[in-house]
XYZ file of C-alpha atoms in Angstrom:
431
model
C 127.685 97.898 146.896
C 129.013 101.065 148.356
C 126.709 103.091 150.973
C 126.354 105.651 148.768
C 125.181 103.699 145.987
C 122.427 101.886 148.183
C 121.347 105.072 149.838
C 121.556 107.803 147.297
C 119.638 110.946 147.935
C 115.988 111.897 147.122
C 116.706 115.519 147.591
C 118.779 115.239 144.017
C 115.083 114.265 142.380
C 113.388 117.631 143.272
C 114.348 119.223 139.798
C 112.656 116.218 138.297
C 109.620 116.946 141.057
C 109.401 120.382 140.323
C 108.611 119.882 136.480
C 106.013 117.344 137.549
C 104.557 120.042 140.160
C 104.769 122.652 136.884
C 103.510 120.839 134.244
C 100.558 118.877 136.332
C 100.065 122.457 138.138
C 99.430 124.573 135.385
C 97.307 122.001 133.553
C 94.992 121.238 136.288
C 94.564 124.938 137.565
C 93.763 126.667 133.658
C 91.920 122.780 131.914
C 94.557 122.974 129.368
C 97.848 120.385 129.703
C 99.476 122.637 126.619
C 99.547 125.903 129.194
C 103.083 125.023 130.470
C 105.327 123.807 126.992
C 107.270 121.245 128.245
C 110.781 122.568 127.279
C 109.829 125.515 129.346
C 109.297 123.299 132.371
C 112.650 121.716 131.910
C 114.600 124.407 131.528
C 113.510 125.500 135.057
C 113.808 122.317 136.194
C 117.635 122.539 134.809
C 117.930 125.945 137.041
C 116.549 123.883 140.163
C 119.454 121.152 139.565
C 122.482 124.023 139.001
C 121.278 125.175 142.333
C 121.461 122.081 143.982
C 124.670 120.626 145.882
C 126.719 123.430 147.446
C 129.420 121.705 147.651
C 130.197 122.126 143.842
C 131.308 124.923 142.337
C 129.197 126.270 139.340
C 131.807 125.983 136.529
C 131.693 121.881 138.137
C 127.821 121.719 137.708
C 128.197 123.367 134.433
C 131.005 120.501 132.874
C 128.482 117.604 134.426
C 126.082 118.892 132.526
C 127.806 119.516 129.648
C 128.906 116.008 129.785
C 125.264 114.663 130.066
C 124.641 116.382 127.023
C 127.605 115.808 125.057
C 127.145 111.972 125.377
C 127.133 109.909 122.303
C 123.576 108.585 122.493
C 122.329 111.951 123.228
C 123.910 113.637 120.187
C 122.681 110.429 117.848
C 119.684 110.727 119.257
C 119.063 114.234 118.406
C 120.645 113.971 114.354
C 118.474 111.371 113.984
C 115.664 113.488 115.325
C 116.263 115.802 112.474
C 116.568 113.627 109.907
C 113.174 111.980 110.755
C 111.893 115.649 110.893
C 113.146 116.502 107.111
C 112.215 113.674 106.069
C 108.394 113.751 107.642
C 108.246 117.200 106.106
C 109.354 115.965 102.442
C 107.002 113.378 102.211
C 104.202 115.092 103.131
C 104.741 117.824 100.897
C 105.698 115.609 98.339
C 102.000 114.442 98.082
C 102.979 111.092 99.867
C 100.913 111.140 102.936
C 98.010 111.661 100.724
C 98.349 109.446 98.221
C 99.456 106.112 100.726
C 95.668 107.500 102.501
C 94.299 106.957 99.032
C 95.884 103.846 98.080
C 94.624 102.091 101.236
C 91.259 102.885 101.232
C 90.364 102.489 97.272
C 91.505 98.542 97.906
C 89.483 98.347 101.227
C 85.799 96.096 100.672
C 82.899 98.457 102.304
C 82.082 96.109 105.159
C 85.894 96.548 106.675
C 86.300 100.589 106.143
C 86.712 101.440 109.976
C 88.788 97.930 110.728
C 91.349 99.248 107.657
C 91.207 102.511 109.134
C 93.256 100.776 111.797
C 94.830 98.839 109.315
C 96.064 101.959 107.191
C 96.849 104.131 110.487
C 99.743 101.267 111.370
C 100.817 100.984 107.973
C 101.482 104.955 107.464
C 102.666 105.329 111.590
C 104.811 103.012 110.796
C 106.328 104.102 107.880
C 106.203 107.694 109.033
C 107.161 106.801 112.874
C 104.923 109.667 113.976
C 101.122 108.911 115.858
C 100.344 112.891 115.616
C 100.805 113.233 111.904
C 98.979 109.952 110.848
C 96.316 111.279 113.335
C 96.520 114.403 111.214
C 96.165 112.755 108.163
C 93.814 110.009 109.022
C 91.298 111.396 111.324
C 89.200 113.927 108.636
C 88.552 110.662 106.991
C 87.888 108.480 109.565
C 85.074 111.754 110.355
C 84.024 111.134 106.615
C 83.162 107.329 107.109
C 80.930 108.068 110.208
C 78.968 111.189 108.552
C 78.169 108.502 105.139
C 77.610 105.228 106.994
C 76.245 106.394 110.346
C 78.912 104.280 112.494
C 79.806 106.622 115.602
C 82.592 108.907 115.346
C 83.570 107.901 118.264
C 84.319 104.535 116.634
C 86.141 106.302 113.859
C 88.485 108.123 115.133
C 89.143 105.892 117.997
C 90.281 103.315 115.362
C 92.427 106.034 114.218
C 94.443 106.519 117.419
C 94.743 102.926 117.784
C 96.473 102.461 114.457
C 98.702 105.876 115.384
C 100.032 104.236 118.107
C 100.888 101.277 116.247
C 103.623 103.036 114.609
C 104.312 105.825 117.132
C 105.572 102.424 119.083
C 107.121 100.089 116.718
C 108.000 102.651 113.811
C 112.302 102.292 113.156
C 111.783 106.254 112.759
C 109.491 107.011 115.732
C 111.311 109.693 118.277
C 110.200 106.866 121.189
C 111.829 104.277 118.953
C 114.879 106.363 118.671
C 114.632 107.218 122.349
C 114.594 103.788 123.515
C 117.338 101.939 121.660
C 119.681 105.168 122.260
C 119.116 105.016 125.895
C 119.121 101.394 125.939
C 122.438 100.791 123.681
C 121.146 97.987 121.426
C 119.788 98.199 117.712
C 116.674 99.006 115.951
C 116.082 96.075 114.189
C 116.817 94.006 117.732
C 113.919 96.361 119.490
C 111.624 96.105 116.497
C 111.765 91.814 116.616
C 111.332 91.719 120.045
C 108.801 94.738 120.287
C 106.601 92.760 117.132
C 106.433 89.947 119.352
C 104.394 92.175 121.915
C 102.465 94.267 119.538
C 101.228 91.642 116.748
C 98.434 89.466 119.217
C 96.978 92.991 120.378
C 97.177 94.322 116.514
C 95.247 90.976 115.367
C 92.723 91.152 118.598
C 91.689 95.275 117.607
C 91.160 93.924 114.052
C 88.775 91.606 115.402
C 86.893 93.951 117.677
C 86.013 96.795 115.205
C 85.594 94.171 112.645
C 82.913 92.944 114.830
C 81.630 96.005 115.780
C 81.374 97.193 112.345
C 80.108 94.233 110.440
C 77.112 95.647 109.519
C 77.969 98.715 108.138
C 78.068 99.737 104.119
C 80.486 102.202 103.310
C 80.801 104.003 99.821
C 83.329 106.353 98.978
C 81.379 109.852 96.694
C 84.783 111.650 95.957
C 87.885 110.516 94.347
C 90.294 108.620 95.871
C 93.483 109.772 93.577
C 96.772 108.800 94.504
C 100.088 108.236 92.381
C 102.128 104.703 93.006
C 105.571 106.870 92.184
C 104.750 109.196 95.737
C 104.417 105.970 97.936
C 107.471 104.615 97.165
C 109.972 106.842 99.682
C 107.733 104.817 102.311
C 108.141 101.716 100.965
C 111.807 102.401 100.848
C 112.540 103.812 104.357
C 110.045 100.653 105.610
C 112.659 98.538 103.753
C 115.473 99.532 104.530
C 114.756 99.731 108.190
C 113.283 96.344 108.334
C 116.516 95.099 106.659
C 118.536 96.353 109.001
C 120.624 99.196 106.932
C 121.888 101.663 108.898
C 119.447 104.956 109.943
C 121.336 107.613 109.109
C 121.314 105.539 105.669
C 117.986 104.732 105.485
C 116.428 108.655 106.789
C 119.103 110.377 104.084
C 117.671 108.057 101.273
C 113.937 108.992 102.393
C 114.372 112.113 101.822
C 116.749 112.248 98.123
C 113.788 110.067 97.237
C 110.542 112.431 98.721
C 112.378 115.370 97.406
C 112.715 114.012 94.234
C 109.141 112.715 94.132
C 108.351 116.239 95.108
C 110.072 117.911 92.190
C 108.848 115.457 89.532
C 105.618 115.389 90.146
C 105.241 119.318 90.653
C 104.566 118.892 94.045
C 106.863 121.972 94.568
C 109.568 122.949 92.282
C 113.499 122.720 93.053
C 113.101 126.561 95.337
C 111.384 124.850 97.881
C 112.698 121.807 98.203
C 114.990 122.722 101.161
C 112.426 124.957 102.554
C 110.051 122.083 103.259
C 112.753 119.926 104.712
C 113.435 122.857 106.773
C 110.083 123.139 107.708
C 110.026 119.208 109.003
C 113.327 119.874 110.854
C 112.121 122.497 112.689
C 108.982 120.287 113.775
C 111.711 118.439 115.474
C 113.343 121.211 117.889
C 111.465 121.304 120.631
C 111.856 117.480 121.536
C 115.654 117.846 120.481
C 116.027 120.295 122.858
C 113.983 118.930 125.459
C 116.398 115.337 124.808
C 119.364 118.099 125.314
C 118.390 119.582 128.701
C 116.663 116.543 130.317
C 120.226 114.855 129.776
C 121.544 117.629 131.684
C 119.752 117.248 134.822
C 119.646 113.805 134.118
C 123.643 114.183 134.636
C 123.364 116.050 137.701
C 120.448 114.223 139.217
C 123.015 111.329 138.726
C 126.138 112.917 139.912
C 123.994 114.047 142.865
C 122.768 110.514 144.141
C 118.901 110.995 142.603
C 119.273 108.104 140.730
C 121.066 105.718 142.821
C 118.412 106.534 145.467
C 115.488 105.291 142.996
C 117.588 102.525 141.809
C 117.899 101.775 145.969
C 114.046 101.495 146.156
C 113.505 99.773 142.865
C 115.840 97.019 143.664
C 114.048 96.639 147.208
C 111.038 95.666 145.313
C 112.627 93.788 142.417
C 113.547 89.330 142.751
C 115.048 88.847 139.824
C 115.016 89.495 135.889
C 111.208 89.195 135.379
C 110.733 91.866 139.003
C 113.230 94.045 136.891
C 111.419 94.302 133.827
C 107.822 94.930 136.101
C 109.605 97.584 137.727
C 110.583 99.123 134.347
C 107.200 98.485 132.949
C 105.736 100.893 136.241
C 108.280 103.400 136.156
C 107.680 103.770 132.288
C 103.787 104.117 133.161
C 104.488 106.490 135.852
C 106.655 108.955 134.316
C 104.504 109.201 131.100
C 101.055 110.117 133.074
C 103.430 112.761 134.392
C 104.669 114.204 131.312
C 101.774 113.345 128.714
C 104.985 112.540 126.465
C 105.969 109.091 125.429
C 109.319 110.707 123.876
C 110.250 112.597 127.150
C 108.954 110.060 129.555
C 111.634 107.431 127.369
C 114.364 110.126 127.648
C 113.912 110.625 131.503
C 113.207 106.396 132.290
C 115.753 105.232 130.104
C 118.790 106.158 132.013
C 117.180 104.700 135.127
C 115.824 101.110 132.842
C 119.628 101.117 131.567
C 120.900 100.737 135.488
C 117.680 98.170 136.115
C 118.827 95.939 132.900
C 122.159 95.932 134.073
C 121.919 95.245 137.361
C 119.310 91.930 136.784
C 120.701 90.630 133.242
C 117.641 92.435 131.340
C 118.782 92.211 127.596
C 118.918 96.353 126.021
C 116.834 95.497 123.128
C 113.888 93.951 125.427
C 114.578 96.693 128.297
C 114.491 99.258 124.825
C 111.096 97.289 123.905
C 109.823 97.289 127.543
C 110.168 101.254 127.815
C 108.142 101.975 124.615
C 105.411 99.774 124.936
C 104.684 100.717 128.087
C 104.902 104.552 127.603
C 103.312 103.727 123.909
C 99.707 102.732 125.653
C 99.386 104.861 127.871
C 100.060 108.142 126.233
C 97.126 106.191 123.905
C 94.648 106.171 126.943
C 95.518 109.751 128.652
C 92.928 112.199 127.843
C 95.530 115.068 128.282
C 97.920 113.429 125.764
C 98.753 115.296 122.543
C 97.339 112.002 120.413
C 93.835 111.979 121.998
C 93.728 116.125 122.236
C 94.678 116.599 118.595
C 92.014 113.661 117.846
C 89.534 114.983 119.504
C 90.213 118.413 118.034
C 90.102 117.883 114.329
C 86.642 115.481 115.033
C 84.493 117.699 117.405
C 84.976 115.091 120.058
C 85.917 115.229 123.150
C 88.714 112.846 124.204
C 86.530 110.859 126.865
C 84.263 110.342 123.939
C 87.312 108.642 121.999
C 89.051 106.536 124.983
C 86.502 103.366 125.214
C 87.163 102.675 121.634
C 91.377 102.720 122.082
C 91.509 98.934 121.875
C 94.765 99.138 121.064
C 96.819 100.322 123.971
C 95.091 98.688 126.319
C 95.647 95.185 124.328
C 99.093 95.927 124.358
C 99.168 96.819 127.950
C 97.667 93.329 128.283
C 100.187 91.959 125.802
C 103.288 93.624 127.056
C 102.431 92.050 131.038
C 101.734 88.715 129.524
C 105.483 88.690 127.961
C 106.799 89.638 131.460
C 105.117 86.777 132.987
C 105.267 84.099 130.318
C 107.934 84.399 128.326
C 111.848 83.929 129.857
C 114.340 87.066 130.361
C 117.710 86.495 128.185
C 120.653 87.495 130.164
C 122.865 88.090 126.792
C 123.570 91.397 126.212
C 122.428 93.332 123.807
């Protein structure tokens, strides 16, 4: 090892610093963690970088950059980003969203409503691979069930986060999914199998606890529950072909033939707005495409600049061996998301630094891959400045503290994902 590569240089992290300072800044100083968009911070944070390192020219900084964001997993990441996005956008305006909702709840027994509230919320996160809009879709109902049965909202709608995040982590089209195996180099259906192994004992244990806590309650649906079997099926199709392994690209582009043809023949809208909705779900997707974009570029020059080699320095001082490795990947994944109060952007700033970690101590990509989304999966569940528990709190009058001591979820898989560090062996095949 080279000095330069034990060393490094910390004064190469202040671009990532200075979006911390930003973001945290304006947050704490007007109450609101939306104040500062993130791509905004970034982009100065990206100005901070170019600035940095006299002893390159400009035009130099500029072709690092370039090549951060030219790199193969970057520009994957961000078509499959748009896929996902046209995709998300046909569906729902295909009716589908709706009608899987309805489905799931007109087979639910009374005395389990709130437990298949979590139930459903995994079942549509993961087939959407997005915790905001099965929050979106979930949460008015999960409100309904509280105002007829007189279980606390609270209760609800935290059983609605908890099955968001379900998804939002394990989802084969979730943008922290994506993230994760892009930045990691190994495949989706590797991450999924070793991320199920994590995820299923603290899925089972929420079941338990709001089955428990709900056992006495008598639920009764008073309106309609319609829903059409013909606008479920682009789910069951994407879920199907991911889980058999079939290639995304594949698998997305299907999705959507199907959801806009579900769209069309059921009236949903007619064949002149077909595009326009898929339109309107790929431009959902920009900002975080363009945030993936920029944060590669000062990724690149952070890099070039010794940033990363320096955290890699102290990281390593702390680390004995595989099982140290994946602790330190764990924290670092922690860290970085209470920063950014984004799952997706924490992944795309800790994966670069995880890839060097799994390298250097024999950590397979597709556990490194799982490590980095569970970890930044339960706690963007727990923050109360986190776009899941905001938007939550938003559409049920709550306030997100109110929500937080019912998020079983991501703290059992908190609990889940240490216990695998400890317990279970680190493969040093690659993957």
């Amino acid at each position: 090892m080279d000095e330069k590569h034990s060393r490094g240089n910390p004064a190469a992290l202040l671009p990532i610093v200075m979006f911390l300072a930003l973001f945290l800044g304006a947050g704490f100083l007007t109450g609101d963690f939306n104040s500062m968009p993130a791509i905004v911070g970034f982009l100065i944070a990206l100005m901070a970088a170019l600035l940095q390192n006299r002893k390159l020219s400009f035009e130099e900084k500029i072709r690092i950059a370039a090549e951060g964001a030219g790199d193969e997993n970057i520009l994957t990441m961000c078509l499959i980003y748009l896929l996902a996005g046209a995709f998300s956008g046909t569906i729902q305006a295909a009716g589908g969203v709706e009608s899987t909702v309805n489905l799931c709840l007109s087979l639910l027994p009374s005395h389990v409503a709130v437990a298949g509230l979590f139930v459903i919320g995994c079942f549509i996160s993961l087939a959407m691979g997005t915790s905001m809009g099965t929050i979106a879709a979930l949460a008015p109902i999960g409100a309904g069930i509280s105002g007829k049965t007189g279980i606390s909202m609270a209760i609800c709608i935290g059983a609605v986060v908890c099955g968001a995040m379900f998804g939002d982590n394990l989802s084969m089209i979730s943008d922290t999914t994506i993230a994760a195996v892009k930045t990691q180099g190994c495949e989706m259906r590797d991450k999924f199998r070793e991320n199920f192994l994590i995820v299923l004992p603290a899925a089972l244990l929420t079941v338990v606890i709001f089955l428990v806590l709900t056992r006495d309650m008598n639920y009764q649906a008073q309106e309609d529950l319609d829903y059409q079997i013909l606008r479920v099926i682009p789910y069951l199709a994407v879920l199907g072909g991911a889980l058999a392994g079939l290639n995304v690209f594949g698998v997305l582009a299907g999705g959507i033939i199907l959801s806009a043809a579900v769209g069309v023949v059921t009236g949903a809208f007619g064949l002149g707005e077909m595009f326009q909705v898929m339109k309107d779900g790929i431009v959902s997707m920009y900002d975080i495409t363009v945030i993936s974009i920029i944060v590669a570029c000062i990724v690149a020059l952070v890099r070039h600049n010794g940033g990363i080699d320096w955290i890699l320095g102290m990281i390593r001082r702390k680390i004995k061996g595989p099982r140290g490795a994946e602790a330190g990947i764990a924290a670092l994944s922690v860290l970085v998301d209470l920063c950014t109060a984004n799952n997706t952007v924490a992944i795309v700033i800790a994966g670069p630094i995880a890839k060097e970690i799994s390298g250097e101590y024999g950590v397979t990509g597709r556990r490194s891959a799982s490590l980095l989304d569970t970890f930044t999966s339960a706690c963007q569940g727990l923050i109360p400045y986190g776009a899941q528990l905001l938007s939550a709190a938003g559409l049920s009058g709550l306030t997100p503290y109110q929500i937080i001591p019912y998020c079983f979820y991501p703290v059992l898989m908190a609990v889940s994902g240490i216990a695998f560090i400890i317990f279970k062996g680190s493969s040093s095949n690659k993957a």
